Tab-separated table of C-alpha atoms and ligand atoms in Angstrom:
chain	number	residue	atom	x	y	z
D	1	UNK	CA	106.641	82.585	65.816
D	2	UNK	CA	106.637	83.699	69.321
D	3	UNK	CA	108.129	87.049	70.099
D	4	UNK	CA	111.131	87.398	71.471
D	5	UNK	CA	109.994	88.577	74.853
D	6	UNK	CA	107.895	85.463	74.783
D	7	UNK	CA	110.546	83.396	74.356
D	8	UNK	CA	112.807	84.781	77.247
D	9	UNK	CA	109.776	84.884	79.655
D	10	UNK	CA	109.269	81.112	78.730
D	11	UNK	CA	112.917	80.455	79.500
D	12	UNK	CA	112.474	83.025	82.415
D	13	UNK	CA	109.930	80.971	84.183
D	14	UNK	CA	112.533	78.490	84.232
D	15	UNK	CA	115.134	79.827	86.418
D	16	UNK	CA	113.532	82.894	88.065
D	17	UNK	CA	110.165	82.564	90.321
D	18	UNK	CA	107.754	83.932	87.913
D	19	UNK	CA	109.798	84.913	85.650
D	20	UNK	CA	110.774	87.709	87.561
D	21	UNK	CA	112.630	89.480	90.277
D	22	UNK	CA	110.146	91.690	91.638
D	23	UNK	CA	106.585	90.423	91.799
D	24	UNK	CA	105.015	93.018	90.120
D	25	UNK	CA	106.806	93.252	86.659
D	26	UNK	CA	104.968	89.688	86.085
D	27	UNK	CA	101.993	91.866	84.947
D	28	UNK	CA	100.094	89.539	86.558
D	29	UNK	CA	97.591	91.696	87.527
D	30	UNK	CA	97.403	93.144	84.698
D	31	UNK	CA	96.471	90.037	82.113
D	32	UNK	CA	99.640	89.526	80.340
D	33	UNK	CA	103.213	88.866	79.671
D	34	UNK	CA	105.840	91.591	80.515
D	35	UNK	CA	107.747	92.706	78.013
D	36	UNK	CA	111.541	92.540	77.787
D	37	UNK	CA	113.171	95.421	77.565
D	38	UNK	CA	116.378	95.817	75.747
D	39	UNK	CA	117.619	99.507	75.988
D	40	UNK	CA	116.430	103.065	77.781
D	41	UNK	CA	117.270	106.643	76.907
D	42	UNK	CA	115.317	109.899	78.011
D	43	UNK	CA	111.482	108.884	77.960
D	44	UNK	CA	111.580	105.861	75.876
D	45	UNK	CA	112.442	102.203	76.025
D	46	UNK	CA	113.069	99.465	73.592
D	47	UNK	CA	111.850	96.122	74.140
D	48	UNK	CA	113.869	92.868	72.393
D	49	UNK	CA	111.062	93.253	69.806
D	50	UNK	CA	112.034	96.458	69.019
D	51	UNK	CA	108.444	97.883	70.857
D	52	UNK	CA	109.245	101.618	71.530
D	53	UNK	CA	107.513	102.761	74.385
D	54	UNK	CA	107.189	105.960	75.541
D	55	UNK	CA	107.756	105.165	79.498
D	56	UNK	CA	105.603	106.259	82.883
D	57	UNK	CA	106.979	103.574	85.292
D	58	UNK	CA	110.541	105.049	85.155
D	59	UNK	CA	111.885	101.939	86.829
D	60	UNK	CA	109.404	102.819	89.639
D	61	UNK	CA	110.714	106.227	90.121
D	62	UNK	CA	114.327	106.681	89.660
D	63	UNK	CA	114.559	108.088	86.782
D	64	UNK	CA	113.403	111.685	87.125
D	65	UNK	CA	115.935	112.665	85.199
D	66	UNK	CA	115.482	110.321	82.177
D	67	UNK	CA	116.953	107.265	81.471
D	68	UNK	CA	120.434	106.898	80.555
D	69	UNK	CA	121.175	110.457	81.287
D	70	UNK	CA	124.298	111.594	80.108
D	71	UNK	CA	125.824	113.321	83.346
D	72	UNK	CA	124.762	110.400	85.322
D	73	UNK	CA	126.299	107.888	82.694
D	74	UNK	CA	129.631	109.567	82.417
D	75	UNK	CA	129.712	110.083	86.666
D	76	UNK	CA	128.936	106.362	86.752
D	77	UNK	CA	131.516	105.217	84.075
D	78	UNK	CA	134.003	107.043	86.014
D	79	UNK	CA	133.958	105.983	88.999
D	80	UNK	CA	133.781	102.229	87.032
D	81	UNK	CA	137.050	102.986	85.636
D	82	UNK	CA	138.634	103.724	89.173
D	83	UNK	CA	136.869	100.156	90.822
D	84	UNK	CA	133.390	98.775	91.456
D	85	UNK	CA	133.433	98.484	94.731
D	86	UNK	CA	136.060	98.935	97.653
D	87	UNK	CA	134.779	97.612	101.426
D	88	UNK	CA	136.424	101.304	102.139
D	89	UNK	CA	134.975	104.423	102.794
D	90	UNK	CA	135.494	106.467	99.430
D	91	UNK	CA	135.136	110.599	98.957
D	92	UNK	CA	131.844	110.106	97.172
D	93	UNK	CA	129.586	108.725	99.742
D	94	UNK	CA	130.656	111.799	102.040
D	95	UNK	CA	130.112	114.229	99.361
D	96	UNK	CA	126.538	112.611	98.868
D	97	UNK	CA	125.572	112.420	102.330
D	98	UNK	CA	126.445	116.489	102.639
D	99	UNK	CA	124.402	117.157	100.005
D	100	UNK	CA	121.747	114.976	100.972
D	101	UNK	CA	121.514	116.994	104.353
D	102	UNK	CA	121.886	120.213	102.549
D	103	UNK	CA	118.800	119.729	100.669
D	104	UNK	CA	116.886	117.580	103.586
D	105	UNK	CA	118.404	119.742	106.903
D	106	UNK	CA	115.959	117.183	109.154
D	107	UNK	CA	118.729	114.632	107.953
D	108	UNK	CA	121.666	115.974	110.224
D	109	UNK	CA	123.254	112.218	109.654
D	110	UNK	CA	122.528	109.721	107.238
D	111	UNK	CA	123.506	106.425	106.550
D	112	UNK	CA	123.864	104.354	103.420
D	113	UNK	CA	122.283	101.080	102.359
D	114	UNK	CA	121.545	99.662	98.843
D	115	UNK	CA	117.836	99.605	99.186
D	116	UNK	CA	114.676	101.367	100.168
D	117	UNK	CA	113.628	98.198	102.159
D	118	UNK	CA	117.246	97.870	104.062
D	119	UNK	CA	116.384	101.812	104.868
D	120	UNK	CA	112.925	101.699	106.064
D	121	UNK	CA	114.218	98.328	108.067
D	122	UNK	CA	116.899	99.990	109.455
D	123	UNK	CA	114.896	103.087	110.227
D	124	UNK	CA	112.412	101.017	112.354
D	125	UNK	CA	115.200	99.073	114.238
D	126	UNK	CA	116.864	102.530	115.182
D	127	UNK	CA	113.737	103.964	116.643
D	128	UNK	CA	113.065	100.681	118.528
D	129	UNK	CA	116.222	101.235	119.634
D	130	UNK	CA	116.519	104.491	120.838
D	131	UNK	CA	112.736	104.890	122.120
D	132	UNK	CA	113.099	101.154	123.834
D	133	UNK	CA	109.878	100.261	122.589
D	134	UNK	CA	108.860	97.797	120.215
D	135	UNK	CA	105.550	98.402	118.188
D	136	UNK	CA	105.404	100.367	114.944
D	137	UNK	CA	102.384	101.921	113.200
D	138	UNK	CA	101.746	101.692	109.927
D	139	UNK	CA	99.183	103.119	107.170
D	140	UNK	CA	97.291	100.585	104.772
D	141	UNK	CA	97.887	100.370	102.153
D	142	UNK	CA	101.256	102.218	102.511
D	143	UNK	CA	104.228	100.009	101.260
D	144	UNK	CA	107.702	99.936	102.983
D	145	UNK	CA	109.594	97.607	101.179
D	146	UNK	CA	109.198	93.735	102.156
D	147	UNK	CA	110.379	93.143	105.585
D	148	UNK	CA	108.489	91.382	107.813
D	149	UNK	CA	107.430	93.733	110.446
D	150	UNK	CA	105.561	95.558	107.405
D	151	UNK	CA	104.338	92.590	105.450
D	152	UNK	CA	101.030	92.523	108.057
D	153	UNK	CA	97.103	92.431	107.527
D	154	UNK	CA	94.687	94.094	109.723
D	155	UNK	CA	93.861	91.555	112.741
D	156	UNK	CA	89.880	90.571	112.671
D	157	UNK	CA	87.208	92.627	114.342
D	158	UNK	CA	88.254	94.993	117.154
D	159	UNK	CA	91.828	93.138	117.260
D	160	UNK	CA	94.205	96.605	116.743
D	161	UNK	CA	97.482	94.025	116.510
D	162	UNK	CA	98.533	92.506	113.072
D	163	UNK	CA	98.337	89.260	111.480
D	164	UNK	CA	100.780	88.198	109.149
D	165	UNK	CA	100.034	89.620	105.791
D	166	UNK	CA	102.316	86.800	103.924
D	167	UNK	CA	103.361	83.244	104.943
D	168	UNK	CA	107.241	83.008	106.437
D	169	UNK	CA	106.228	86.143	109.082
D	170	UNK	CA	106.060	85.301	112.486
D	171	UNK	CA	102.825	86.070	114.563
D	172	UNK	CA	105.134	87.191	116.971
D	173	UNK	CA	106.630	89.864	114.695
D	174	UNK	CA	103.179	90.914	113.134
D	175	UNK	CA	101.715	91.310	116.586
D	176	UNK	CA	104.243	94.281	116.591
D	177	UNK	CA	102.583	96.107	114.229
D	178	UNK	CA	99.638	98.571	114.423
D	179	UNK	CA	97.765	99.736	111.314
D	180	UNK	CA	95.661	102.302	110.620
D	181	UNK	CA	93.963	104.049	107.849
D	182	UNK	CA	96.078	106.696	105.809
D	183	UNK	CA	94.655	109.980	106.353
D	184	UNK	CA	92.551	109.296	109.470
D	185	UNK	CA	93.981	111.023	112.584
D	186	UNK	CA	91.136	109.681	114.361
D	187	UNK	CA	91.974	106.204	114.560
D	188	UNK	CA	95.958	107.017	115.144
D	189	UNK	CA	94.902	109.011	118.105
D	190	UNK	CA	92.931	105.528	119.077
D	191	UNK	CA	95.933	103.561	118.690
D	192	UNK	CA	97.594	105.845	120.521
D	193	UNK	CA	95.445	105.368	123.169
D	194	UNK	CA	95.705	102.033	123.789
D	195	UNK	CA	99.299	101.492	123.015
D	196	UNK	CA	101.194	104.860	123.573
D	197	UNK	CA	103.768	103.769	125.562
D	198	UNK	CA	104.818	100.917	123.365
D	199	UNK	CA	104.779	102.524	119.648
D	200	UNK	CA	108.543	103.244	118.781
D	201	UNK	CA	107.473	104.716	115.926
D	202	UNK	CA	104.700	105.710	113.036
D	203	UNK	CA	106.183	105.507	109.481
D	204	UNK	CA	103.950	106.609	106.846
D	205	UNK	CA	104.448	107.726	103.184
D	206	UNK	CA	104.107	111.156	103.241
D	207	UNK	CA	102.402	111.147	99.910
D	208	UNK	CA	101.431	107.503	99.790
D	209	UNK	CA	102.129	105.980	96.077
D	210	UNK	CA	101.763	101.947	96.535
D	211	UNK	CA	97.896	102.141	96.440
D	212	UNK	CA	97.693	104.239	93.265
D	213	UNK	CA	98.585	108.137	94.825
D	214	UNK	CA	96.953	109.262	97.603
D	215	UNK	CA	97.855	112.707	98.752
D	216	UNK	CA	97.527	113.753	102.895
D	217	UNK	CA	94.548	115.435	103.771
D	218	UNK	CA	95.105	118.565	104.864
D	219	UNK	CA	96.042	118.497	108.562
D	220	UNK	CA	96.936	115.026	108.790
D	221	UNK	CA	101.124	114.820	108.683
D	222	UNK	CA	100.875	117.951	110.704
D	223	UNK	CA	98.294	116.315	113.285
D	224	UNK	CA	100.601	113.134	112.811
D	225	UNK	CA	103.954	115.249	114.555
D	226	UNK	CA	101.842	116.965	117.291
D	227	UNK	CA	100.726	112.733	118.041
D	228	UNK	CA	104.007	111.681	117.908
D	229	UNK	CA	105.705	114.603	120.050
D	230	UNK	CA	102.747	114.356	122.865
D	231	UNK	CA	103.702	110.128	122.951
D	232	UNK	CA	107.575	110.573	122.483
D	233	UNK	CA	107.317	107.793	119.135
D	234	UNK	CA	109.704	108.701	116.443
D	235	UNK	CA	107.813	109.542	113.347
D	236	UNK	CA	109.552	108.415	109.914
D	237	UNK	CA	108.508	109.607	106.635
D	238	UNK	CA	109.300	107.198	104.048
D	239	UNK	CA	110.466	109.173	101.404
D	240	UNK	CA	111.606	106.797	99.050
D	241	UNK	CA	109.015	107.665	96.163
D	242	UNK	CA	108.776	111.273	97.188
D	243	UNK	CA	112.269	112.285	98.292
D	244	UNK	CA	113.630	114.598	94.860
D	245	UNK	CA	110.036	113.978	93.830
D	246	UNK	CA	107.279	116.200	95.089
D	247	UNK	CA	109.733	118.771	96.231
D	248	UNK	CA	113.886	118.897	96.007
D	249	UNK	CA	113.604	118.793	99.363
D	250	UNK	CA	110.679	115.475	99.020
D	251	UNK	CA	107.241	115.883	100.923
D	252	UNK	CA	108.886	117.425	103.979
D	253	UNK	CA	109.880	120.105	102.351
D	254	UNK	CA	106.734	120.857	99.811
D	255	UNK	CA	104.148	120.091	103.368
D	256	UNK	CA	107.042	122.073	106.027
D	257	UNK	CA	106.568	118.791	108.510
D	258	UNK	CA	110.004	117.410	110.280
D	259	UNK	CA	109.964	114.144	110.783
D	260	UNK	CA	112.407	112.803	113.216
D	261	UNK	CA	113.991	110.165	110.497
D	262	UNK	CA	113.515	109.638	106.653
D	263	UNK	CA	114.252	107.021	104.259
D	264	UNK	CA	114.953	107.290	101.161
D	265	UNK	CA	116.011	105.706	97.809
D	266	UNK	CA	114.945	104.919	94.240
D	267	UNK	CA	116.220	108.818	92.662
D	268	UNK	CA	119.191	109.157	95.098
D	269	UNK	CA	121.068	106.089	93.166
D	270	UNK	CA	119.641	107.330	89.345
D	271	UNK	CA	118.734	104.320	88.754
D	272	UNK	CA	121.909	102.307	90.860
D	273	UNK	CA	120.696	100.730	94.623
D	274	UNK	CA	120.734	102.980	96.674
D	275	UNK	CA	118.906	103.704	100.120
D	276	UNK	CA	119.220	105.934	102.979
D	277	UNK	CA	117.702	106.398	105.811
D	278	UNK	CA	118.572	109.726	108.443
D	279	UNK	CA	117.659	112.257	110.909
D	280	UNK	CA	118.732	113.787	113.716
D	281	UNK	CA	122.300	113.478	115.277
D	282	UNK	CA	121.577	112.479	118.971
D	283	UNK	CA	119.282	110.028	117.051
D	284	UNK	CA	121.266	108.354	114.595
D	285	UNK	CA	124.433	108.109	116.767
D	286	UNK	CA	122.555	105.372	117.931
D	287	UNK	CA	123.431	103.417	115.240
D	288	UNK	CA	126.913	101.192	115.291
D	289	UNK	CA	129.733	101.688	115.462
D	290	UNK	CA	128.168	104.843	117.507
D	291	UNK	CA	126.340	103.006	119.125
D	292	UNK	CA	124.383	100.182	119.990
D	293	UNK	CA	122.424	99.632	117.059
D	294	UNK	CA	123.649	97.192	114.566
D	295	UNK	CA	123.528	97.621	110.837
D	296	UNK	CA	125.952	97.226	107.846
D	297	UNK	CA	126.206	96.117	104.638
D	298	UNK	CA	128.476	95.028	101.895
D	299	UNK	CA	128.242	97.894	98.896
D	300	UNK	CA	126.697	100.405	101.088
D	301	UNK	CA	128.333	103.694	100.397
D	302	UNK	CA	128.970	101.678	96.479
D	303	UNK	CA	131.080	104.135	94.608
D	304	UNK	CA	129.658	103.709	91.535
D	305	UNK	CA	126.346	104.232	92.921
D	306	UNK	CA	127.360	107.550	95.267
D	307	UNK	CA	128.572	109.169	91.868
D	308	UNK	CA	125.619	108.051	89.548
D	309	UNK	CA	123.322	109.705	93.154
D	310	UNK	CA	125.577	112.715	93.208
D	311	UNK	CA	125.215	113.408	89.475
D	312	UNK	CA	121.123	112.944	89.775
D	313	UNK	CA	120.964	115.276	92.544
D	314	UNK	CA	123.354	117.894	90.689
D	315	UNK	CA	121.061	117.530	87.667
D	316	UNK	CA	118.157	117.426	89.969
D	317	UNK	CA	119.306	120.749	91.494
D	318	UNK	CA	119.030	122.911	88.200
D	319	UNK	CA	115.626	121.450	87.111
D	320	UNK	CA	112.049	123.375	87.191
D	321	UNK	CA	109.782	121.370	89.433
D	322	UNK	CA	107.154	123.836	88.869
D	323	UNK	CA	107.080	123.413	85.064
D	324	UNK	CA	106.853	119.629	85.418
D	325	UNK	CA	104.280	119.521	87.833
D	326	UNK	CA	102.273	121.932	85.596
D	327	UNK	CA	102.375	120.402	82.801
D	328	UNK	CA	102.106	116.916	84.129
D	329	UNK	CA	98.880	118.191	85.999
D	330	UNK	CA	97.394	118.925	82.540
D	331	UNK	CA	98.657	116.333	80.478
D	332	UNK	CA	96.864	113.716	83.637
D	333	UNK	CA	93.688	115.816	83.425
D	334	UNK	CA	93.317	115.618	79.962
D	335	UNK	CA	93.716	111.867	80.274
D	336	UNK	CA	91.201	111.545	82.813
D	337	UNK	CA	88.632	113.744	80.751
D	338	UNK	CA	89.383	111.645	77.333
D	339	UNK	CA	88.456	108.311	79.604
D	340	UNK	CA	85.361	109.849	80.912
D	341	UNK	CA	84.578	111.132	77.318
D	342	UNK	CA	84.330	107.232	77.223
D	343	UNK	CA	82.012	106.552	79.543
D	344	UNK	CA	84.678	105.743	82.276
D	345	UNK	CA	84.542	106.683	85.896
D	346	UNK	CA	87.921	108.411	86.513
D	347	UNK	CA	89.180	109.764	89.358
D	348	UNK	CA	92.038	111.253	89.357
D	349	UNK	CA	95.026	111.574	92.032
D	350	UNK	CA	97.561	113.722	90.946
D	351	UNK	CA	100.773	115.613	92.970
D	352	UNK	CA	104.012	116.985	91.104
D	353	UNK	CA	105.087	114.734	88.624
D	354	UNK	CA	103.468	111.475	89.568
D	355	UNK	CA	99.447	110.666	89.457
D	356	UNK	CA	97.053	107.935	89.437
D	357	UNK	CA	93.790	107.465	87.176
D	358	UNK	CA	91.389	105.093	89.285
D	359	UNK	CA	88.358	103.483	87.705
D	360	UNK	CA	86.040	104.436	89.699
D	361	UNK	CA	84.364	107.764	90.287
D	362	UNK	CA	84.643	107.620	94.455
D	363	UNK	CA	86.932	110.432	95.605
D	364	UNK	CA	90.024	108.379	96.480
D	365	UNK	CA	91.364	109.232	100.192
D	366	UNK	CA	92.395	106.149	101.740
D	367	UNK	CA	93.160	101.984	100.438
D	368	UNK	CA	89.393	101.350	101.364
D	369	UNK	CA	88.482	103.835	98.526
D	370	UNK	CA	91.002	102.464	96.254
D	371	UNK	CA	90.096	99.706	96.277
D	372	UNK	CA	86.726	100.721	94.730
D	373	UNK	CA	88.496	101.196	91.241
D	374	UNK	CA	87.731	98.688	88.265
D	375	UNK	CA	91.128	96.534	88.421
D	376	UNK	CA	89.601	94.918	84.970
D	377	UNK	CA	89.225	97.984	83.402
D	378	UNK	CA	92.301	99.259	84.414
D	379	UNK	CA	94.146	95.599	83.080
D	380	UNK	CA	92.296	96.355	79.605
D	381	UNK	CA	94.038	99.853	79.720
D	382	UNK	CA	97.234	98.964	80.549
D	383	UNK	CA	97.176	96.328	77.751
D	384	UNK	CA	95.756	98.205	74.843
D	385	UNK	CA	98.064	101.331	76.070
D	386	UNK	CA	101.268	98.969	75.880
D	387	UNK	CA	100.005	98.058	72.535
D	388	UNK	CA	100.220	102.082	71.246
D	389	UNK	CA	103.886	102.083	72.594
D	390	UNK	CA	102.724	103.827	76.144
D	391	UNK	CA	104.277	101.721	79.246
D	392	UNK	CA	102.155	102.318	82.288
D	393	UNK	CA	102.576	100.685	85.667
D	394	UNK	CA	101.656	96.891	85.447
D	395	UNK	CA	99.108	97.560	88.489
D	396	UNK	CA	96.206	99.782	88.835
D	397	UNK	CA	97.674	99.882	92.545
D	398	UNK	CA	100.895	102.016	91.330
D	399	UNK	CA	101.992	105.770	90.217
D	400	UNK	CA	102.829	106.936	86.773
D	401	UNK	CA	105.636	109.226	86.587
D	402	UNK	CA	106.928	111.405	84.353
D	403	UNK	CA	110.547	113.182	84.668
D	404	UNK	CA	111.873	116.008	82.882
D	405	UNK	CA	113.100	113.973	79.933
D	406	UNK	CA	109.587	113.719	78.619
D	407	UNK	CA	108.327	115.998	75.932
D	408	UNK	CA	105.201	117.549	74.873
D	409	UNK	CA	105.585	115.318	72.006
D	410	UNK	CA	105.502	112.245	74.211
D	411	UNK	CA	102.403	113.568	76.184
D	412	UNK	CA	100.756	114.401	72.608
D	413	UNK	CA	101.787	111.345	71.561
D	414	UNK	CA	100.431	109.343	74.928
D	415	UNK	CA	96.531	111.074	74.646
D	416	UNK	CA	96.598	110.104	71.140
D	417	UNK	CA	96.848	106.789	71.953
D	418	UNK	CA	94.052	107.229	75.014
D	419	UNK	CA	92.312	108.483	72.007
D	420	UNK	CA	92.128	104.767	70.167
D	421	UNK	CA	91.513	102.808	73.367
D	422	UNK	CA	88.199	100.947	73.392
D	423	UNK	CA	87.030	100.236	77.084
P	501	KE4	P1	113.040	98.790	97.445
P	501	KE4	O1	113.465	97.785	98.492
P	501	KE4	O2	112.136	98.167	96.398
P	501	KE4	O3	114.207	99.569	96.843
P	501	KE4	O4	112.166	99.915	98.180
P	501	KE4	C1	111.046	99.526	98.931
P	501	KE4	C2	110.097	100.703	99.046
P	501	KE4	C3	110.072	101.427	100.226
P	501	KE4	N1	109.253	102.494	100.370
P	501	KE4	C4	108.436	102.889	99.363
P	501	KE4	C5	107.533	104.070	99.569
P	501	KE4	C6	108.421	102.183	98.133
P	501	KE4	O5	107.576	102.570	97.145
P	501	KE4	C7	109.271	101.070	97.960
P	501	KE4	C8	109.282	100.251	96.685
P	501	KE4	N2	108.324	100.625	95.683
P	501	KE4	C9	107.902	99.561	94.780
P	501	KE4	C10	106.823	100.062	93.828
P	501	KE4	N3	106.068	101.182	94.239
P	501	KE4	C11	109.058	99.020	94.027
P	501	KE4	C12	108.704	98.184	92.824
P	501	KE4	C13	108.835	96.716	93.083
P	501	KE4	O6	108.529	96.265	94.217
P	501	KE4	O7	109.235	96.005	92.140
């Protein structure tokens, strides 16, 4: 008798591509099925099955507080009861944006969209459109959401412009883009070089989390604002993993570097879509009806969304980042040493309350380095972990998080099953 997540993958397959509505809950990579999941609350899902998992992917980073958080629920359910959705500017989306500012002062205007990938898009058509230039720099590795401009490969050989990383973008577009490798000043200062005049911008994830984590070296955002100052590009931080995550106030706040704009998203909806990108005034009153630059978008500003944000934040507010990254810090080293009491190579990346365990035992800097780790090991962990009730990230290539719903009794819970895996 096939399970029941079996059975709604098969029907799935059907009527979504893959099954799926983000490529990488297909588990693909992993070696199996995903798993369906019926309910959430604090650390824990529930799959149809009735699998309880104690949960690290946190739908990719929303849910710091914990799912189904009660203040977030009951902000969300009331602003249901007063309408979905309005076309109108609403009290909540102002209240949101103020705080937003107060806790990220670089963001002296924001603006509202429903996802990190309209805000990071957005973002890079502002600075185009302010600096009047038209290349952007990018990090491998680093993920931006999937618009075109950032879906790009390295060009061959010596070539510095991009090729197009997935069929349906343009040459044209790719050619725009200039990559380089994440924590290498070096070779930004190169591209510099050669193409100053014409880089709008350099967006970068502060703490870059879409090639398993990989922290900044010391120096480099810091060296990254002294580039982009001396050329007069914009530099963005992406933010959108990171923002409410490694600080209150996100990476620019725990590293003290200003970028000129930030995105953001995932934690500010709690788990509704929300994005965001700002920065500062003379910047984004470039942006229409200010000014020239178009944007818009049907439920940004969503006032169902604004409350479930404002309540996250609120909750966000009162929480001890310090404890979580502490214990978090041990809880990922003692999972790295029970691995290598295995015989695994582990290294481990890990920053406030997100890390990555790569299989392999080179120190892990930058995507070349990453990409070092034992993807077949790591599919064998995943699968046996899922199988002790512990949902990790269906790629080796991804974050766990935790969030200040989980308990020492999860993370007991979690190294006891590290304990019975056989790798
Ligand atoms: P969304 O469009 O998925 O809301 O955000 C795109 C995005 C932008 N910037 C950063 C730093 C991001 O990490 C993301 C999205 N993250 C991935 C996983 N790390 C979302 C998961 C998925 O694609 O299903």
């Amino acid at each position: 008798m096939p399970s029941k997540s079996a059975a709604y993958f098969e029907r799935a397959a059907k009527v979504l591509p893959g099954g799926v509505n983000s490529p990488v809950r297909a588990c693909k990579s992993v070696g199996c099925e995903p798993v369906f999941i019926e309910r959430a609350a604090g650390s824990r899902m529930w799959t149809v099955d009735g699998l309880e998992l104690i949960d690290y992917v946190m739908s990719w980073g929303p849910m710091l507080l914990g799912h189904a958080d009660g203040s977030v629920r009951e902000a969300a359910v009331a602003a249901l009861d007063k309408g979905a959705s309005f076309g109108a500017p609403c009290p909540d989306e102002v209240e949101l944006a103020e705080l937003i500012r107060s806790i990220m002062p670089s963001m002296e205007m924001v603006r509202m969209v429903s996802s990190g990938t309209e805000a990071t898009m957005s973002a890079v058509r502002l600075a185009r459109g302010y600096t009047k230039r038209d290349k952007v720099l990018k990090f491998e590795g680093c993920y931006h959401g999937h618009s075109d401009g950032f879906l790009v490969s390295a060009g061959s050989g010596v070539a510095t412009l991009c090729i197009p990383g997935t069929p349906g973008v343009p040459d044209a577009i790719a050619a725009q883009t200039l990559l380089a490798p994440y924590n290498d000043l070096a070779a930004v200062e190169a591209r510099f070089a050669a193409h100053g005049a014409d880089i709008a911008c350099v967006i970068i994830e502060p703490v870059a989390g879409n090639v398993g984590l990989i922290p900044p070296a010391r120096g480099f955002l810091e060296g990254l604002r002294e580039i982009c100052t001396k050329y007069g590009a914009l530099l963005i931080f992406d933010e959108v993993i990171t923002g409410f995550r490694v600080a209150l106030g996100g990476a620019q706040a725990r590293f003290g570097v200003t970028p000129d704009l930030t995105t953001l998203g995932k934690i500010i909806g709690g788990g509704f879509p929300v994005g965001c990108y700002g920065g500062r005034r003379e910047i984004m009153e470039h942006i229409a009806p200010c000014g020239p630059v178009y944007q818009a978008g049907t439920l940004s500003g969503n006032p169902v969304a604004m409350a479930a944000g404002l309540a996250t934040l609120k909750g966000l507010m009162q929480s001890d980042y310090a404890a979580l990254e502490a214990r978090t810090k041990v809880f990922a080293e003692d999972m790295a040493e029970l691995l290598r009491a295995k015989g695994q190579p582990v290294t481990l990346n890990h920053l406030a309350s997100m890390f990555t365990l790569f299989f392999t035992d080179t120190p892990v800097t930058d995507y070349e380095a990453a990409k070092t780790a034992n993807s077949a090991t790591y599919g064998e962990f995943y699968r046996q972990m899922r199988g002790f009730g512990v949902n990790l990230a269906p790629s080796g290539f991804e974050c766990a998080f935790t969030s200040f719903a989980h308990t020492d009794a999860d993370l007991r819970k979690t190294l006891d099953a590290v304990r019975q895996v056989r790798l």
